[in-house]
Amino acid sequence: MTKKTKIFLNNNLLSNNAYVQDSFLKRFLGLMFQIKPKEQKILIFKNAFWIHSLFVFFRFNAIFLDSNFNVIDYKFNIPPFLILKPVFRAKYTIEFVNLCPKVKIGDKIEIDEYRH
């Protein structure tokens, strides 16, 4: 079952509709083979430093986080069928559809699922 969680950017609620991709199949598929949703869609991947948009038929945004949930890189408006350069320091990747958060390197992301 996909875990629904809240996500915060610099202590401000960004969305209460984010989903942790917690199985091999969910991590493998991500946004592939889907039609573009009309609403926001946020997928959270743990231990993910590399993404692609092969078989993703719409543009999306991605934020890469280190182990302390600090933004270390981001890519916006990623087109379909692209292989992105890995962000090896990333421990988490968040993919956004229909939402483009205003982030900068060093911003803090908090995810309820991973709060201690």
XYZ file of C-alpha atoms in Angstrom:
116
model
C 0.000 0.000 0.000
C 1.295 3.451 -0.880
C 1.818 5.651 2.164
C 0.232 9.095 1.983
C 2.135 11.802 3.833
C 2.579 15.558 4.230
C 5.523 17.468 2.830
C 6.852 20.808 4.079
C 9.215 23.344 2.505
C 11.067 25.511 5.046
C 8.412 24.688 7.700
C 5.498 25.662 5.412
C 3.040 23.001 4.260
C 3.666 22.305 0.588
C 1.181 19.446 0.213
C -0.727 16.918 2.297
C -1.078 14.723 -0.773
C 2.393 13.194 -1.233
C 3.012 9.473 -1.630
C 6.015 7.437 -0.519
C 6.913 4.890 -3.194
C 7.650 2.039 -0.802
C 7.785 -1.058 -2.979
C 10.060 -2.190 -5.790
C 7.238 -2.026 -8.347
C 6.120 1.469 -7.304
C 9.709 2.710 -7.346
C 10.305 1.099 -10.741
C 7.162 2.504 -12.373
C 7.069 5.974 -10.800
C 5.295 8.172 -13.348
C 5.796 5.826 -16.305
C 2.825 4.817 -18.476
C 0.432 7.246 -16.762
C -1.695 9.969 -18.273
C -1.046 13.407 -16.830
C -3.198 13.843 -13.735
C -5.412 16.908 -13.479
C -4.487 17.441 -9.828
C -1.134 17.652 -8.083
C 0.800 14.446 -7.780
C 3.883 14.095 -5.595
C 5.967 10.922 -5.416
C 8.747 10.421 -2.860
C 11.582 7.973 -3.536
C 14.097 6.926 -0.869
C 17.654 5.981 -1.924
C 17.105 7.440 -5.379
C 19.811 9.561 -6.985
C 19.037 8.983 -10.651
C 15.821 9.489 -12.616
C 14.634 9.355 -16.198
C 11.467 10.263 -18.038
C 11.364 7.283 -20.389
C 7.724 6.336 -20.967
C 6.571 9.412 -19.032
C 4.294 11.283 -21.424
C 4.222 14.697 -19.720
C 6.602 17.180 -18.123
C 7.342 17.073 -14.407
C 9.663 18.560 -11.782
C 12.141 16.850 -9.454
C 13.957 17.837 -6.272
C 16.960 15.918 -4.937
C 17.640 15.836 -1.185
C 20.616 14.793 0.904
C 20.333 12.576 3.998
C 19.343 15.631 6.095
C 16.522 16.530 3.669
C 18.307 19.607 2.340
C 17.790 20.490 -1.323
C 21.024 19.708 -3.187
C 19.695 19.878 -6.752
C 16.475 20.336 -8.690
C 15.267 19.981 -12.252
C 12.123 21.690 -13.508
C 10.044 21.073 -16.608
C 11.660 17.708 -17.375
C 10.502 16.623 -20.839
C 9.406 13.093 -21.763
C 11.958 10.464 -22.784
C 15.034 12.013 -21.172
C 17.763 10.403 -19.067
C 19.059 12.813 -16.442
C 22.557 12.956 -15.031
C 22.710 11.215 -11.622
C 22.892 13.290 -8.442
C 25.063 10.881 -6.474
C 24.758 12.711 -3.130
C 20.960 12.450 -3.227
C 19.287 10.137 -0.717
C 15.733 11.161 -1.632
C 14.099 12.306 -4.843
C 10.700 13.960 -5.004
C 8.813 14.138 -8.302
C 6.101 16.775 -8.727
C 3.338 16.899 -11.323
C 1.245 20.090 -11.596
C 3.280 21.740 -8.840
C 6.527 23.667 -9.188
C 7.765 24.592 -5.727
C 10.011 27.624 -5.468
C 13.137 26.040 -4.033
C 16.796 26.879 -3.871
C 19.861 24.882 -2.923
C 19.990 24.511 0.857
C 16.227 24.740 1.448
C 14.869 22.259 3.988
C 12.192 19.733 3.031
C 10.376 17.810 5.752
C 8.391 14.669 5.068
C 6.023 13.461 7.810
C 6.817 9.832 7.011
C 10.504 10.387 7.867
C 10.210 12.794 10.820
C 11.826 11.557 14.015
